[in-house]
mmCIF file of C-alpha atoms in Angstrom:
data_model
loop_
_atom_site.group_PDB
_atom_site.id
_atom_site.type_symbol
_atom_site.label_atom_id
_atom_site.label_comp_id
_atom_site.label_asym_id
_atom_site.label_seq_id
_atom_site.Cartn_x
_atom_site.Cartn_y
_atom_site.Cartn_z
ATOM 1 C CA MET C 1 -153.749 110.054 -303.837
ATOM 2 C CA ALA C 2 -152.430 110.701 -307.398
ATOM 3 C CA GLY C 3 -148.848 111.851 -307.709
ATOM 4 C CA GLY C 4 -149.541 114.297 -310.589
ATOM 5 C CA PRO C 5 -148.948 118.078 -310.465
ATOM 6 C CA VAL C 6 -151.414 120.187 -308.721
ATOM 7 C CA ARG C 7 -153.005 122.630 -311.081
ATOM 8 C CA ARG C 8 -154.112 125.976 -309.718
ATOM 9 C CA PRO C 9 -157.047 127.764 -311.390
ATOM 10 C CA GLN C 10 -155.938 130.345 -313.871
ATOM 11 C CA SER C 11 -156.824 134.002 -313.334
ATOM 12 C CA ARG C 12 -158.857 135.735 -315.902
ATOM 13 C CA ALA C 13 -155.715 137.638 -317.097
ATOM 14 C CA GLN C 14 -153.924 134.228 -317.644
ATOM 15 C CA GLU C 15 -156.902 132.867 -319.475
ATOM 16 C CA SER C 16 -156.915 136.033 -321.747
ATOM 17 C CA MET C 17 -153.211 135.744 -322.330
ATOM 18 C CA ASN C 18 -153.538 132.006 -323.258
ATOM 19 C CA ALA C 19 -156.423 132.688 -325.615
ATOM 20 C CA ALA C 20 -154.521 135.579 -327.303
ATOM 21 C CA ARG C 21 -151.366 133.378 -327.555
ATOM 22 C CA ALA C 22 -153.386 130.631 -329.238
ATOM 23 C CA ASN C 23 -154.904 133.093 -331.680
ATOM 24 C CA ALA C 24 -151.417 134.669 -332.367
ATOM 25 C CA ASN C 25 -149.887 131.202 -333.103
ATOM 26 C CA GLN C 26 -152.749 130.168 -335.323
ATOM 27 C CA ALA C 27 -152.563 133.351 -337.381
ATOM 28 C CA LEU C 28 -148.816 132.956 -337.860
ATOM 29 C CA TYR C 29 -149.214 129.279 -338.723
ATOM 30 C CA LEU C 30 -151.814 130.152 -341.396
ATOM 31 C CA ALA C 31 -149.482 132.822 -342.834
ATOM 32 C CA LYS C 32 -146.704 130.190 -343.036
ATOM 33 C CA ILE C 33 -149.024 127.798 -344.856
ATOM 34 C CA LEU C 34 -149.671 130.442 -347.498
ATOM 35 C CA LEU C 35 -146.062 131.263 -347.694
ATOM 36 C CA GLY C 36 -145.305 127.634 -348.423
ATOM 37 C CA ALA C 37 -147.936 127.561 -351.133
ATOM 38 C CA TRP C 38 -146.648 130.781 -352.577
ATOM 39 C CA ARG C 39 -143.121 129.267 -352.720
ATOM 40 C CA ARG C 40 -144.305 126.094 -354.462
ATOM 41 C CA ASP C 41 -146.280 128.151 -356.961
ATOM 42 C CA SER C 42 -143.321 130.397 -357.640
ATOM 43 C CA ASP C 43 -141.013 127.388 -358.051
ATOM 44 C CA ALA C 44 -143.409 125.781 -360.435
ATOM 45 C CA ALA C 45 -143.122 128.961 -362.628
ATOM 46 C CA GLU C 46 -146.575 128.403 -364.134
ATOM 47 C CA VAL C 47 -147.942 131.772 -363.013
ATOM 48 C CA ALA C 48 -146.119 135.110 -363.307
ATOM 49 C CA ASP C 49 -144.440 136.408 -360.138
ATOM 50 C CA ALA C 50 -146.488 139.638 -360.173
ATOM 51 C CA THR C 51 -149.778 137.649 -360.282
ATOM 52 C CA LEU C 52 -148.595 135.438 -357.393
ATOM 53 C CA ARG C 53 -147.921 138.605 -355.327
ATOM 54 C CA GLN C 54 -151.430 139.802 -355.974
ATOM 55 C CA ALA C 55 -152.864 136.414 -355.194
ATOM 56 C CA TYR C 56 -150.918 135.660 -351.969
ATOM 57 C CA LEU C 57 -149.667 138.875 -350.378
ATOM 58 C CA PRO C 58 -153.046 140.200 -349.097
ATOM 59 C CA ALA C 59 -153.867 136.979 -347.267
ATOM 60 C CA VAL C 60 -150.360 136.533 -345.873
ATOM 61 C CA ARG C 61 -150.253 140.174 -344.692
ATOM 62 C CA THR C 62 -153.730 139.832 -343.030
ATOM 63 C CA HIS C 63 -152.632 136.773 -341.110
ATOM 64 C CA LEU C 64 -149.386 138.380 -340.012
ATOM 65 C CA VAL C 65 -151.175 141.665 -338.845
ATOM 66 C CA GLN C 66 -153.730 139.584 -336.959
ATOM 67 C CA ALA C 67 -150.997 137.529 -335.270
ATOM 68 C CA TYR C 68 -149.295 140.756 -334.221
ATOM 69 C CA GLY C 69 -152.609 142.109 -332.854
ATOM 70 C CA TRP C 70 -153.227 139.021 -330.877
ATOM 71 C CA PHE C 71 -149.715 139.097 -329.578
ATOM 72 C CA LEU C 72 -150.251 142.669 -328.402
ATOM 73 C CA LEU C 73 -153.259 141.472 -326.482
ATOM 74 C CA GLU C 74 -151.164 138.614 -325.047
ATOM 75 C CA VAL C 75 -148.520 140.989 -323.845
ATOM 76 C CA ARG C 76 -151.157 143.216 -322.151
ATOM 77 C CA GLY C 77 -153.049 140.139 -320.773
ATOM 78 C CA GLU C 78 -156.290 141.880 -322.128
ATOM 79 C CA ASP C 79 -159.611 140.532 -323.029
ATOM 80 C CA PHE C 80 -160.922 141.636 -326.376
ATOM 81 C CA PRO C 81 -164.550 141.656 -327.333
ATOM 82 C CA ALA C 82 -165.588 138.315 -328.998
ATOM 83 C CA GLY C 83 -166.141 138.558 -332.615
ATOM 84 C CA THR C 84 -163.979 141.577 -333.228
ATOM 85 C CA ALA C 85 -160.670 141.771 -335.103
ATOM 86 C CA PRO C 86 -157.520 142.175 -332.955
ATOM 87 C CA PRO C 87 -155.864 145.605 -332.865
ATOM 88 C CA ALA C 88 -153.519 146.358 -335.817
ATOM 89 C CA GLY C 89 -151.147 148.298 -333.633
ATOM 90 C CA VAL C 90 -150.314 149.639 -330.156
ATOM 91 C CA ALA C 91 -152.597 152.634 -330.734
ATOM 92 C CA GLU C 92 -155.640 150.483 -331.083
ATOM 93 C CA LEU C 93 -155.154 148.712 -327.713
ATOM 94 C CA PRO C 94 -157.642 149.555 -324.939
ATOM 95 C CA GLU C 95 -156.592 152.462 -322.726
ATOM 96 C CA ILE C 96 -154.214 151.595 -319.817
ATOM 97 C CA SER C 97 -155.767 151.781 -316.397
ATOM 98 C CA ALA C 98 -154.781 154.841 -314.380
ATOM 99 C CA GLY C 99 -151.644 154.152 -312.361
ATOM 100 C CA ARG C 100 -150.248 151.469 -314.627
ATOM 101 C CA ALA C 101 -147.107 151.980 -316.652
ATOM 102 C CA VAL C 102 -146.821 151.205 -320.336
ATOM 103 C CA ALA C 103 -144.801 147.930 -320.623
ATOM 104 C CA GLY C 104 -141.375 148.072 -322.107
ATOM 105 C CA GLU C 105 -142.464 145.593 -324.728
ATOM 106 C CA LEU C 106 -145.150 147.879 -325.919
ATOM 107 C CA ARG C 107 -142.776 150.836 -326.130
ATOM 108 C CA GLU C 108 -140.551 148.626 -328.283
ATOM 109 C CA PHE C 109 -143.555 147.769 -330.501
ATOM 110 C CA GLN C 110 -144.493 151.436 -330.793
ATOM 111 C CA GLN C 111 -140.944 152.100 -332.082
ATOM 112 C CA LEU C 112 -141.049 149.222 -334.594
ATOM 113 C CA GLU C 113 -144.378 150.446 -335.835
ATOM 114 C CA GLN C 114 -142.883 153.949 -336.513
ATOM 115 C CA ASP C 115 -139.628 152.879 -338.091
ATOM 116 C CA GLY C 116 -138.591 149.303 -338.949
ATOM 117 C CA TRP C 117 -139.767 146.030 -340.369
ATOM 118 C CA LEU C 118 -143.051 146.241 -338.483
ATOM 119 C CA ALA C 119 -143.763 149.719 -339.969
ATOM 120 C CA ALA C 120 -143.196 148.222 -343.474
ATOM 121 C CA LEU C 121 -145.541 145.306 -342.686
ATOM 122 C CA LEU C 122 -148.370 147.517 -341.364
ATOM 123 C CA ALA C 123 -147.991 149.974 -344.197
ATOM 124 C CA ALA C 124 -147.605 147.509 -347.073
ATOM 125 C CA SER C 125 -149.862 147.858 -349.898
ATOM 126 C CA THR C 126 -151.538 144.599 -350.907
ATOM 127 C CA SER C 127 -153.401 145.813 -353.986
ATOM 128 C CA ALA C 128 -151.809 146.539 -357.175
ATOM 129 C CA ALA C 129 -152.555 149.859 -358.830
ATOM 130 C CA SER C 130 -154.744 149.375 -361.767
ATOM 131 C CA GLY C 131 -152.462 149.718 -364.652
ATOM 132 C CA PRO C 132 -152.653 148.845 -368.266
ATOM 133 C CA ARG C 133 -153.077 145.130 -368.987
ATOM 134 C CA ALA C 134 -151.432 143.351 -371.810
ATOM 135 C CA PRO C 135 -153.951 141.923 -374.297
ATOM 136 C CA GLY C 136 -155.105 138.529 -373.196
ATOM 137 C CA ASN C 137 -153.725 138.998 -369.684
ATOM 138 C CA LEU C 138 -156.218 139.324 -366.832
ATOM 139 C CA ALA C 139 -153.561 140.299 -364.280
ATOM 140 C CA SER C 140 -152.502 143.909 -363.837
ATOM 141 C CA PRO C 141 -148.825 144.659 -363.215
ATOM 142 C CA ALA C 142 -147.806 144.672 -359.559
ATOM 143 C CA PRO C 143 -144.149 145.609 -359.390
ATOM 144 C CA GLU C 144 -144.510 147.712 -356.211
ATOM 145 C CA LEU C 145 -145.914 144.909 -354.075
ATOM 146 C CA PRO C 146 -143.705 143.137 -351.567
ATOM 147 C CA ASP C 147 -142.440 139.817 -352.745
ATOM 148 C CA HIS C 148 -142.347 136.316 -351.236
ATOM 149 C CA ALA C 149 -138.892 137.017 -349.706
ATOM 150 C CA GLN C 150 -140.179 140.172 -347.953
ATOM 151 C CA ALA C 151 -143.322 138.434 -346.723
ATOM 152 C CA SER C 152 -141.224 135.577 -345.435
ATOM 153 C CA ALA C 153 -138.882 138.008 -343.629
ATOM 154 C CA TRP C 154 -141.904 139.584 -341.909
ATOM 155 C CA ALA C 155 -143.108 136.179 -340.772
ATOM 156 C CA ASP C 156 -139.557 135.209 -339.463
ATOM 157 C CA SER C 157 -139.215 138.578 -337.717
ATOM 158 C CA LEU C 158 -142.556 138.255 -336.085
ATOM 159 C CA GLU C 159 -141.822 134.715 -334.962
ATOM 160 C CA ASP C 160 -138.497 135.720 -333.522
ATOM 161 C CA LEU C 161 -140.221 138.669 -331.699
ATOM 162 C CA PHE C 162 -142.843 136.395 -330.278
ATOM 163 C CA GLY C 163 -140.159 133.929 -328.980
ATOM 164 C CA ARG C 164 -138.036 136.667 -327.480
ATOM 165 C CA MET C 165 -140.954 138.470 -325.802
ATOM 166 C CA ARG C 166 -142.657 135.295 -324.683
ATOM 167 C CA ASP C 167 -139.440 134.235 -322.871
ATOM 168 C CA SER C 168 -139.594 137.386 -320.778
ATOM 169 C CA LEU C 169 -143.340 137.145 -320.215
ATOM 170 C CA ASP C 170 -143.170 133.617 -319.138
ATOM 171 C CA GLU C 171 -140.485 134.528 -316.476
ATOM 172 C CA PHE C 172 -143.091 136.646 -314.554
#
């Protein structure tokens, strides 16, 4: 008889939670790859900062919002129809079954979505308003777009949130 640990079959909720966790981790990882490339391009100073914001911010934000959506599903232990995007906030989660209470984590997320760094991430504009272009310049000005520092802060805050919440989820 082998002396290894005995593995119990996972419940459907555990499988859903693990799949959602993997998707959340991957989306956060992809955002961090883009943030690294954005930093390198910014340090190289070959392209204007406003143009880099236009190039990188939409993709970074998309990955961060997807990471958050997958994390919401992880917290709920929910399946989500294959081939669909994860929710972009607590309001887009499937209805809670009758008799079940809203988890404290979800109440915290709702608060952050209303007022806080998460609200800023979810509301951030990623397209520059079409403004006048300088002759010979194909990029339009984008001073109102969040910069690399802001996008990095969102990624760090999301990673911290995942770590803190997962510690409590793993205890149960």
